[in-house]
Amino acid sequence: MEVANTVAKAETSHKLSKDEIICLLAAEGDRAEKLYQVADITRAKYMGDDVHLRGIIEFSNYCQRNCLYCGLRAGNQHLRRYRLKPDEILQIAKQGALLGYQTVVLQSGEDPWYDAATIARVVEKIKKELNIAITLSIGEKSREDYRLFREAGADRYLLKHETANKELFKVLRPGTELERRLECLSWLKELGFQVGSGNMVGLPGQTVDDLAEDLLLLKKLDVEMAGIGPFIPHPNTPLGGSKGGTVEMTLKCLAAARLLMPLTHLPATTALGSIDQQGRQKALRAGANVVMPNITPGDYRKYYEIYPGKICVGDKPQDCRFCIEGIILSLGRKVGTGPGHSPKFLS
């Protein structure tokens, strides 16, 4: 199977078989560069040159789950835990708005200390006082909880499926199943959220076939955002001694996602920037159009350690804001204005 022909087919039809996706993921050298170039052309054609910024507020690093890959796992006794109070979250959101962020992402571990009513009140206050877009990334909840969040004003919800391999999912996330994850994503769609999902690249036990299934699942789900980043092993987890995901395979998955889903927001992930100093720049040249800088206060950032070596942990929110703007401008792109809603919601 010829990579050039497969890229050309994807560029025009935005449909590929699993074998054709595997062909793209096997591309090396000039063929991989061609994949990135066409993905970048597709991004420009469908999404323009704007790079949308989402300010992340990591408001709790408590988590009731024991996922084998995550530093926030309940079994990690080496992590200093914290929770931000609702008023603190609101103040950080206000600071983010002053820095020009038109979207904030409220992210945490699966922390039951914040019940649905508490989260809804925070969302409602941010929406009322700042009138900005709000993304929640707080894990699996009931349909009723999701409904409450949506009615309070939440616009988007990010719930990564992590891996489309059911058995691998069950191993990596003890006590959970992929079917439940997909049910939650279905509820979110039904309730009118702009839905984000995504996967890790380079998980122990993962195959190229699995990665192709990840991309097919994201297309089937018709997500508004797809977060695709490398697995980075954390020393205080059962997978601490494992090999991490590579920049190259992550970029190929990202570029393939752009060809398959031209109207989907694709972030240049912090994880990719953490394993390669030029990681976010490379992603923005391979189909990405979103960056998610951290606006969590510095006192807490270092404790939200999903993986080690995260970039910008010691930076102030204003430093991150202007640093990323410099990166965007250096690539001949521009910072998006407005909330950066999915074009599928604007049509």
mmCIF file of C-alpha atoms in Angstrom:
data_model
loop_
_atom_site.group_PDB
_atom_site.id
_atom_site.type_symbol
_atom_site.label_atom_id
_atom_site.label_comp_id
_atom_site.label_asym_id
_atom_site.label_seq_id
_atom_site.Cartn_x
_atom_site.Cartn_y
_atom_site.Cartn_z
ATOM 1 C CA MET A 1 0.000 0.000 0.000
ATOM 2 C CA GLU A 2 1.508 3.333 -1.076
ATOM 3 C CA VAL A 3 1.620 6.101 1.542
ATOM 4 C CA ALA A 4 1.272 8.918 -1.024
ATOM 5 C CA ASN A 5 -1.889 7.403 -2.498
ATOM 6 C CA THR A 6 -3.360 6.832 0.954
ATOM 7 C CA VAL A 7 -2.625 10.430 1.992
ATOM 8 C CA ALA A 8 -4.246 11.693 -1.222
ATOM 9 C CA LYS A 9 -7.338 9.568 -0.605
ATOM 10 C CA ALA A 10 -7.638 10.800 2.984
ATOM 11 C CA GLU A 11 -7.208 14.423 1.911
ATOM 12 C CA THR A 12 -10.152 14.244 -0.469
ATOM 13 C CA SER A 13 -12.510 11.716 1.134
ATOM 14 C CA HIS A 14 -11.572 11.947 4.852
ATOM 15 C CA LYS A 15 -12.247 8.215 5.039
ATOM 16 C CA LEU A 16 -9.771 5.380 5.434
ATOM 17 C CA SER A 17 -9.897 1.697 6.311
ATOM 18 C CA LYS A 18 -7.962 0.349 9.259
ATOM 19 C CA ASP A 19 -5.279 -1.026 6.930
ATOM 20 C CA GLU A 20 -4.939 2.356 5.251
ATOM 21 C CA ILE A 21 -4.540 4.104 8.605
ATOM 22 C CA ILE A 22 -1.890 1.553 9.570
ATOM 23 C CA CYS A 23 -0.138 2.403 6.308
ATOM 24 C CA LEU A 24 -0.001 6.065 7.323
ATOM 25 C CA LEU A 25 1.253 5.210 10.803
ATOM 26 C CA ALA A 26 4.073 3.189 9.255
ATOM 27 C CA ALA A 27 5.297 6.152 7.187
ATOM 28 C CA GLU A 28 8.922 7.156 7.741
ATOM 29 C CA GLY A 29 11.232 9.897 6.557
ATOM 30 C CA ASP A 30 9.979 11.891 3.573
ATOM 31 C CA ARG A 31 6.702 9.975 3.539
ATOM 32 C CA ALA A 32 5.973 11.003 7.125
ATOM 33 C CA GLU A 33 6.884 14.599 6.288
ATOM 34 C CA LYS A 34 4.440 14.505 3.391
ATOM 35 C CA LEU A 35 1.736 13.265 5.767
ATOM 36 C CA TYR A 36 2.404 16.214 8.089
ATOM 37 C CA GLN A 37 2.391 18.702 5.217
ATOM 38 C CA VAL A 38 -0.950 17.518 3.853
ATOM 39 C CA ALA A 39 -2.431 17.487 7.367
ATOM 40 C CA ASP A 40 -1.281 21.089 7.792
ATOM 41 C CA ILE A 41 -2.841 22.054 4.450
ATOM 42 C CA THR A 42 -6.082 20.377 5.517
ATOM 43 C CA ARG A 43 -6.021 22.234 8.838
ATOM 44 C CA ALA A 44 -5.578 25.558 7.042
ATOM 45 C CA LYS A 45 -8.375 24.770 4.587
ATOM 46 C CA TYR A 46 -10.994 23.755 7.127
ATOM 47 C CA MET A 47 -9.960 25.480 10.384
ATOM 48 C CA GLY A 48 -7.953 28.494 9.213
ATOM 49 C CA ASP A 49 -4.760 29.861 10.753
ATOM 50 C CA ASP A 50 -6.200 30.650 14.184
ATOM 51 C CA VAL A 51 -4.750 28.760 17.129
ATOM 52 C CA HIS A 52 -7.311 28.649 19.917
ATOM 53 C CA LEU A 53 -6.110 28.932 23.507
ATOM 54 C CA ARG A 54 -7.769 27.105 26.403
ATOM 55 C CA GLY A 55 -6.637 28.046 29.900
ATOM 56 C CA ILE A 56 -6.459 24.978 32.142
ATOM 57 C CA ILE A 57 -7.305 25.202 35.840
ATOM 58 C CA GLU A 58 -6.211 22.023 37.646
ATOM 59 C CA PHE A 59 -8.389 22.420 40.708
ATOM 60 C CA SER A 60 -7.848 19.077 42.484
ATOM 61 C CA ASN A 61 -5.268 16.315 42.267
ATOM 62 C CA TYR A 62 -7.275 13.890 44.392
ATOM 63 C CA CYS A 63 -8.534 10.868 42.456
ATOM 64 C CA GLN A 64 -10.517 7.820 43.469
ATOM 65 C CA ARG A 65 -9.237 5.801 40.498
ATOM 66 C CA ASN A 66 -6.109 3.658 40.420
ATOM 67 C CA CYS A 67 -5.150 3.850 36.749
ATOM 68 C CA LEU A 68 -1.804 2.185 36.187
ATOM 69 C CA TYR A 69 -0.387 5.048 34.105
ATOM 70 C CA CYS A 70 -1.378 8.159 36.078
ATOM 71 C CA GLY A 71 0.561 9.928 38.812
ATOM 72 C CA LEU A 72 -2.692 11.102 40.404
ATOM 73 C CA ARG A 73 -3.785 7.513 41.072
ATOM 74 C CA ALA A 74 -5.222 6.919 44.534
ATOM 75 C CA GLY A 75 -2.420 4.485 45.350
ATOM 76 C CA ASN A 76 0.353 7.069 44.891
ATOM 77 C CA GLN A 77 1.372 7.867 48.453
ATOM 78 C CA HIS A 78 4.230 10.152 47.368
ATOM 79 C CA LEU A 79 2.016 12.941 46.049
ATOM 80 C CA ARG A 80 1.011 15.988 48.074
ATOM 81 C CA ARG A 81 -2.707 16.412 47.520
ATOM 82 C CA TYR A 82 -4.669 19.648 47.206
ATOM 83 C CA ARG A 83 -8.149 20.939 46.463
ATOM 84 C CA LEU A 84 -9.085 24.456 45.396
ATOM 85 C CA LYS A 85 -12.207 25.988 46.891
ATOM 86 C CA PRO A 86 -14.956 27.169 44.543
ATOM 87 C CA ASP A 87 -14.110 30.837 45.151
ATOM 88 C CA GLU A 88 -10.458 30.143 44.321
ATOM 89 C CA ILE A 89 -11.454 28.518 41.034
ATOM 90 C CA LEU A 90 -13.544 31.564 40.157
ATOM 91 C CA GLN A 91 -10.672 33.950 40.925
ATOM 92 C CA ILE A 92 -8.277 31.983 38.745
ATOM 93 C CA ALA A 93 -10.827 32.019 35.928
ATOM 94 C CA LYS A 94 -11.060 35.803 36.281
ATOM 95 C CA GLN A 95 -7.288 36.097 36.021
ATOM 96 C CA GLY A 96 -7.380 33.896 32.942
ATOM 97 C CA ALA A 97 -10.020 36.114 31.341
ATOM 98 C CA LEU A 98 -7.829 39.166 32.002
ATOM 99 C CA LEU A 99 -5.014 37.411 30.126
ATOM 100 C CA GLY A 100 -7.320 37.031 27.146
ATOM 101 C CA TYR A 101 -8.492 33.452 27.524
ATOM 102 C CA GLN A 102 -11.986 32.998 26.110
ATOM 103 C CA THR A 103 -12.157 29.385 27.299
ATOM 104 C CA VAL A 104 -11.240 27.849 30.642
ATOM 105 C CA VAL A 105 -10.883 24.121 31.221
ATOM 106 C CA LEU A 106 -11.777 22.957 34.732
ATOM 107 C CA GLN A 107 -9.785 19.768 35.203
ATOM 108 C CA SER A 108 -9.268 17.417 38.133
ATOM 109 C CA GLY A 109 -8.876 13.829 39.139
ATOM 110 C CA GLU A 110 -12.117 11.966 39.805
ATOM 111 C CA ASP A 111 -12.610 13.632 43.169
ATOM 112 C CA PRO A 112 -16.010 12.949 44.817
ATOM 113 C CA TRP A 113 -15.421 15.788 47.296
ATOM 114 C CA TYR A 114 -16.886 18.088 44.618
ATOM 115 C CA ASP A 115 -20.454 16.958 44.146
ATOM 116 C CA ALA A 116 -22.376 17.809 40.988
ATOM 117 C CA ALA A 117 -24.171 20.740 42.596
ATOM 118 C CA THR A 118 -20.860 22.312 43.655
ATOM 119 C CA ILE A 119 -19.392 22.013 40.156
ATOM 120 C CA ALA A 120 -22.584 23.402 38.651
ATOM 121 C CA ARG A 121 -22.449 26.439 40.932
ATOM 122 C CA VAL A 122 -18.846 27.126 39.925
ATOM 123 C CA VAL A 123 -19.752 26.838 36.250
ATOM 124 C CA GLU A 124 -22.760 29.114 36.707
ATOM 125 C CA LYS A 125 -20.716 31.798 38.465
ATOM 126 C CA ILE A 126 -17.947 31.765 35.859
ATOM 127 C CA LYS A 127 -20.479 31.951 33.050
ATOM 128 C CA LYS A 128 -22.435 34.768 34.685
ATOM 129 C CA GLU A 129 -19.451 36.915 35.670
ATOM 130 C CA LEU A 130 -17.110 36.301 32.725
ATOM 131 C CA ASN A 131 -19.270 35.032 29.858
ATOM 132 C CA ILE A 132 -16.530 32.755 28.552
ATOM 133 C CA ALA A 133 -16.640 29.189 27.267
ATOM 134 C CA ILE A 134 -16.243 26.450 29.877
ATOM 135 C CA THR A 135 -14.863 22.967 29.354
ATOM 136 C CA LEU A 136 -15.112 20.351 32.101
ATOM 137 C CA SER A 137 -12.654 17.466 32.367
ATOM 138 C CA ILE A 138 -13.583 15.654 35.557
ATOM 139 C CA GLY A 139 -14.180 12.063 34.502
ATOM 140 C CA GLU A 140 -17.083 9.658 34.449
ATOM 141 C CA LYS A 141 -20.303 10.946 36.004
ATOM 142 C CA SER A 142 -23.977 10.066 35.868
ATOM 143 C CA ARG A 143 -26.172 11.334 33.053
ATOM 144 C CA GLU A 144 -28.019 13.472 35.593
ATOM 145 C CA ASP A 145 -24.749 15.100 36.695
ATOM 146 C CA TYR A 146 -23.842 15.869 33.101
ATOM 147 C CA ARG A 147 -27.294 17.379 32.575
ATOM 148 C CA LEU A 148 -26.792 19.607 35.613
ATOM 149 C CA PHE A 149 -23.421 20.807 34.296
ATOM 150 C CA ARG A 150 -24.900 21.573 30.882
ATOM 151 C CA GLU A 151 -27.821 23.494 32.339
ATOM 152 C CA ALA A 152 -25.396 25.498 34.487
ATOM 153 C CA GLY A 153 -23.645 26.687 31.329
ATOM 154 C CA ALA A 154 -20.819 24.247 30.591
ATOM 155 C CA ASP A 155 -20.147 24.237 26.841
ATOM 156 C CA ARG A 156 -17.736 21.341 26.435
ATOM 157 C CA TYR A 157 -16.658 18.160 28.127
ATOM 158 C CA LEU A 158 -13.353 16.342 27.666
ATOM 159 C CA LEU A 159 -13.382 12.617 28.433
ATOM 160 C CA LYS A 160 -10.560 10.724 26.763
ATOM 161 C CA HIS A 161 -11.227 7.102 25.914
ATOM 162 C CA GLU A 162 -7.439 6.492 26.351
ATOM 163 C CA THR A 163 -7.431 3.275 24.277
ATOM 164 C CA ALA A 164 -10.009 1.604 22.044
ATOM 165 C CA ASN A 165 -8.695 -1.835 23.043
ATOM 166 C CA LYS A 166 -11.295 -3.082 25.550
ATOM 167 C CA GLU A 167 -8.990 -5.532 27.279
ATOM 168 C CA LEU A 168 -6.106 -3.078 27.516
ATOM 169 C CA PHE A 169 -8.486 -0.435 28.871
ATOM 170 C CA LYS A 170 -9.641 -2.815 31.599
ATOM 171 C CA VAL A 171 -6.057 -3.646 32.592
ATOM 172 C CA LEU A 172 -4.865 -0.049 32.645
ATOM 173 C CA ARG A 173 -7.946 1.278 34.442
ATOM 174 C CA PRO A 174 -8.865 -1.291 37.142
ATOM 175 C CA GLY A 175 -12.532 -1.389 38.000
ATOM 176 C CA THR A 176 -13.636 0.408 34.833
ATOM 177 C CA GLU A 177 -14.673 -0.671 31.346
ATOM 178 C CA LEU A 178 -14.529 0.958 27.939
ATOM 179 C CA GLU A 179 -18.266 0.418 27.442
ATOM 180 C CA ARG A 180 -19.036 2.696 30.388
ATOM 181 C CA ARG A 181 -16.681 5.339 28.983
ATOM 182 C CA LEU A 182 -18.438 5.232 25.640
ATOM 183 C CA GLU A 183 -21.826 5.424 27.345
ATOM 184 C CA CYS A 184 -20.732 8.631 29.090
ATOM 185 C CA LEU A 185 -19.558 10.083 25.771
ATOM 186 C CA SER A 186 -22.921 9.223 24.258
ATOM 187 C CA TRP A 187 -24.771 10.984 27.081
ATOM 188 C CA LEU A 188 -22.616 14.080 26.633
ATOM 189 C CA LYS A 189 -23.462 14.186 22.936
ATOM 190 C CA GLU A 190 -27.163 13.786 23.655
ATOM 191 C CA LEU A 191 -27.083 16.660 26.141
ATOM 192 C CA GLY A 192 -25.584 19.063 23.625
ATOM 193 C CA PHE A 193 -21.996 19.328 24.823
ATOM 194 C CA GLN A 194 -19.151 19.904 22.425
ATOM 195 C CA VAL A 195 -17.415 16.629 23.186
ATOM 196 C CA GLY A 196 -13.704 15.913 23.384
ATOM 197 C CA SER A 197 -12.105 12.512 23.638
ATOM 198 C CA GLY A 198 -8.703 11.111 22.708
ATOM 199 C CA ASN A 199 -6.028 8.550 23.358
ATOM 200 C CA MET A 200 -2.482 8.003 24.510
ATOM 201 C CA VAL A 201 0.205 6.849 22.121
ATOM 202 C CA GLY A 202 2.772 4.291 23.211
ATOM 203 C CA LEU A 203 0.958 2.586 26.068
ATOM 204 C CA PRO A 204 2.517 -0.703 27.206
ATOM 205 C CA GLY A 205 0.814 -3.508 25.297
ATOM 206 C CA GLN A 206 -0.574 -1.159 22.645
ATOM 207 C CA THR A 207 -0.179 -2.038 18.958
ATOM 208 C CA VAL A 208 -0.355 -0.020 15.744
ATOM 209 C CA ASP A 209 -3.625 -1.856 15.120
ATOM 210 C CA ASP A 210 -4.914 -0.410 18.409
ATOM 211 C CA LEU A 211 -3.904 3.110 17.352
ATOM 212 C CA ALA A 212 -5.785 2.709 14.089
ATOM 213 C CA GLU A 213 -8.838 1.628 16.091
ATOM 214 C CA ASP A 214 -8.432 4.734 18.267
ATOM 215 C CA LEU A 215 -8.645 6.958 15.205
ATOM 216 C CA LEU A 216 -11.613 5.063 13.793
ATOM 217 C CA LEU A 217 -13.405 5.360 17.135
ATOM 218 C CA LEU A 218 -12.800 9.119 17.306
ATOM 219 C CA LYS A 219 -14.225 9.506 13.813
ATOM 220 C CA LYS A 220 -17.215 7.321 14.669
ATOM 221 C CA LEU A 221 -17.881 9.379 17.795
ATOM 222 C CA ASP A 222 -17.721 12.526 15.648
ATOM 223 C CA VAL A 223 -15.926 14.377 18.438
ATOM 224 C CA GLU A 224 -15.482 18.134 18.456
ATOM 225 C CA MET A 225 -11.988 17.786 19.926
ATOM 226 C CA ALA A 226 -9.468 14.938 19.938
ATOM 227 C CA GLY A 227 -6.573 15.027 22.390
ATOM 228 C CA ILE A 228 -3.775 12.757 21.202
ATOM 229 C CA GLY A 229 -0.584 12.707 23.249
ATOM 230 C CA PRO A 230 2.291 10.416 24.168
ATOM 231 C CA PHE A 231 2.254 8.094 27.154
ATOM 232 C CA ILE A 232 4.880 9.302 29.644
ATOM 233 C CA PRO A 233 5.695 6.809 32.429
ATOM 234 C CA HIS A 234 5.476 8.081 35.986
ATOM 235 C CA PRO A 235 7.946 6.527 38.465
ATOM 236 C CA ASN A 236 5.337 6.224 41.230
ATOM 237 C CA THR A 237 2.985 4.057 39.179
ATOM 238 C CA PRO A 238 3.032 0.359 38.236
ATOM 239 C CA LEU A 239 4.124 1.388 34.712
ATOM 240 C CA GLY A 240 6.997 3.540 35.940
ATOM 241 C CA GLY A 241 9.626 1.362 34.298
ATOM 242 C CA SER A 242 7.894 1.192 30.939
ATOM 243 C CA LYS A 243 8.996 2.785 27.697
ATOM 244 C CA GLY A 244 7.107 5.947 26.771
ATOM 245 C CA GLY A 245 5.422 6.984 23.550
ATOM 246 C CA THR A 246 7.453 8.625 20.791
ATOM 247 C CA VAL A 247 7.167 12.049 19.230
ATOM 248 C CA GLU A 248 7.091 10.530 15.747
ATOM 249 C CA MET A 249 4.185 8.148 16.300
ATOM 250 C CA THR A 250 2.218 10.824 18.161
ATOM 251 C CA LEU A 251 2.634 13.231 15.243
ATOM 252 C CA LYS A 252 1.571 10.582 12.739
ATOM 253 C CA CYS A 253 -1.567 9.839 14.767
ATOM 254 C CA LEU A 254 -2.293 13.563 15.007
ATOM 255 C CA ALA A 255 -1.817 14.113 11.263
ATOM 256 C CA ALA A 256 -3.981 11.110 10.419
ATOM 257 C CA ALA A 257 -6.666 12.457 12.772
ATOM 258 C CA ARG A 258 -6.649 15.780 10.928
ATOM 259 C CA LEU A 259 -7.133 14.047 7.573
ATOM 260 C CA LEU A 260 -9.951 11.893 8.938
ATOM 261 C CA MET A 261 -11.638 14.684 10.926
ATOM 262 C CA PRO A 262 -11.024 18.025 9.195
ATOM 263 C CA LEU A 263 -13.487 19.965 11.389
ATOM 264 C CA THR A 264 -12.250 18.634 14.726
ATOM 265 C CA HIS A 265 -10.136 20.723 17.102
ATOM 266 C CA LEU A 266 -6.765 19.043 17.695
ATOM 267 C CA PRO A 267 -4.520 20.307 20.511
ATOM 268 C CA ALA A 268 -0.758 20.454 20.457
ATOM 269 C CA THR A 269 -0.501 18.737 23.823
ATOM 270 C CA THR A 270 1.616 19.735 26.783
ATOM 271 C CA ALA A 271 2.731 16.100 27.012
ATOM 272 C CA LEU A 272 4.246 16.293 23.536
ATOM 273 C CA GLY A 273 6.003 19.521 24.473
ATOM 274 C CA SER A 274 7.315 17.802 27.596
ATOM 275 C CA ILE A 275 9.193 15.088 25.694
ATOM 276 C CA ASP A 276 10.430 17.368 22.894
ATOM 277 C CA GLN A 277 11.277 21.063 23.243
ATOM 278 C CA GLN A 278 9.759 21.625 19.804
ATOM 279 C CA GLY A 279 6.884 19.218 20.377
ATOM 280 C CA ARG A 280 4.074 21.739 20.323
ATOM 281 C CA GLN A 281 5.541 23.505 17.285
ATOM 282 C CA LYS A 282 5.793 20.188 15.453
ATOM 283 C CA ALA A 283 2.184 19.386 16.316
ATOM 284 C CA LEU A 284 1.000 22.785 15.071
ATOM 285 C CA ARG A 285 2.732 22.019 11.767
ATOM 286 C CA ALA A 286 1.104 18.586 11.566
ATOM 287 C CA GLY A 287 -2.562 19.479 11.872
ATOM 288 C CA ALA A 288 -3.051 20.872 15.394
ATOM 289 C CA ASN A 289 -4.935 24.123 15.988
ATOM 290 C CA VAL A 290 -5.380 24.341 19.792
ATOM 291 C CA VAL A 291 -2.985 24.918 22.694
ATOM 292 C CA MET A 292 -3.972 24.533 26.329
ATOM 293 C CA PRO A 293 -1.698 26.631 28.576
ATOM 294 C CA ASN A 294 -1.824 26.151 32.323
ATOM 295 C CA ILE A 295 -3.291 28.981 34.405
ATOM 296 C CA THR A 296 -3.212 27.099 37.711
ATOM 297 C CA PRO A 297 -1.227 29.052 40.345
ATOM 298 C CA GLY A 298 2.378 27.933 40.630
ATOM 299 C CA ASP A 299 1.992 26.718 44.211
ATOM 300 C CA TYR A 300 -0.266 23.921 42.975
ATOM 301 C CA ARG A 301 1.023 23.148 39.478
ATOM 302 C CA LYS A 302 3.890 20.944 40.588
ATOM 303 C CA TYR A 303 1.482 18.684 42.469
ATOM 304 C CA TYR A 304 -0.763 18.004 39.475
ATOM 305 C CA GLU A 305 1.727 15.432 38.258
ATOM 306 C CA ILE A 306 -0.060 13.079 35.900
ATOM 307 C CA TYR A 307 3.367 12.453 34.403
ATOM 308 C CA PRO A 308 6.840 13.722 35.355
ATOM 309 C CA GLY A 309 8.815 16.441 33.600
ATOM 310 C CA LYS A 310 5.825 18.569 32.601
ATOM 311 C CA ILE A 311 6.896 21.841 31.006
ATOM 312 C CA CYS A 312 6.079 25.292 32.385
ATOM 313 C CA VAL A 313 5.496 24.056 35.952
ATOM 314 C CA GLY A 314 7.489 26.953 37.391
ATOM 315 C CA ASP A 315 6.071 29.615 35.084
ATOM 316 C CA LYS A 316 3.496 32.216 36.019
ATOM 317 C CA PRO A 317 0.205 32.205 34.062
ATOM 318 C CA GLN A 318 1.132 35.442 32.288
ATOM 319 C CA ASP A 319 4.497 33.953 31.277
ATOM 320 C CA CYS A 320 2.772 30.959 29.678
ATOM 321 C CA ARG A 321 0.273 33.197 27.888
ATOM 322 C CA PHE A 322 2.848 35.361 26.163
ATOM 323 C CA CYS A 323 5.305 32.524 25.567
ATOM 324 C CA ILE A 324 2.732 30.507 23.660
ATOM 325 C CA GLU A 325 1.635 33.570 21.702
ATOM 326 C CA GLY A 326 5.256 34.020 20.617
ATOM 327 C CA ILE A 327 5.394 30.416 19.463
ATOM 328 C CA ILE A 328 2.168 30.789 17.491
ATOM 329 C CA LEU A 329 3.315 33.986 15.773
ATOM 330 C CA SER A 330 6.705 32.472 14.937
ATOM 331 C CA LEU A 331 4.893 29.817 12.901
ATOM 332 C CA GLY A 332 3.017 32.411 10.860
ATOM 333 C CA ARG A 333 -0.210 31.650 12.698
ATOM 334 C CA LYS A 334 -2.350 33.883 14.892
ATOM 335 C CA VAL A 335 -4.038 33.593 18.270
ATOM 336 C CA GLY A 336 -7.740 32.959 17.831
ATOM 337 C CA THR A 337 -10.208 35.481 19.174
ATOM 338 C CA GLY A 338 -13.502 34.532 20.726
ATOM 339 C CA PRO A 339 -14.336 31.237 22.436
ATOM 340 C CA GLY A 340 -13.229 29.025 19.549
ATOM 341 C CA HIS A 341 -16.359 26.904 19.425
ATOM 342 C CA SER A 342 -16.451 23.890 17.136
ATOM 343 C CA PRO A 343 -17.323 24.870 13.555
ATOM 344 C CA LYS A 344 -19.867 22.030 13.659
ATOM 345 C CA PHE A 345 -21.762 24.058 16.283
ATOM 346 C CA LEU A 346 -21.556 27.252 14.272
ATOM 347 C CA SER A 347 -22.980 25.928 11.018
#
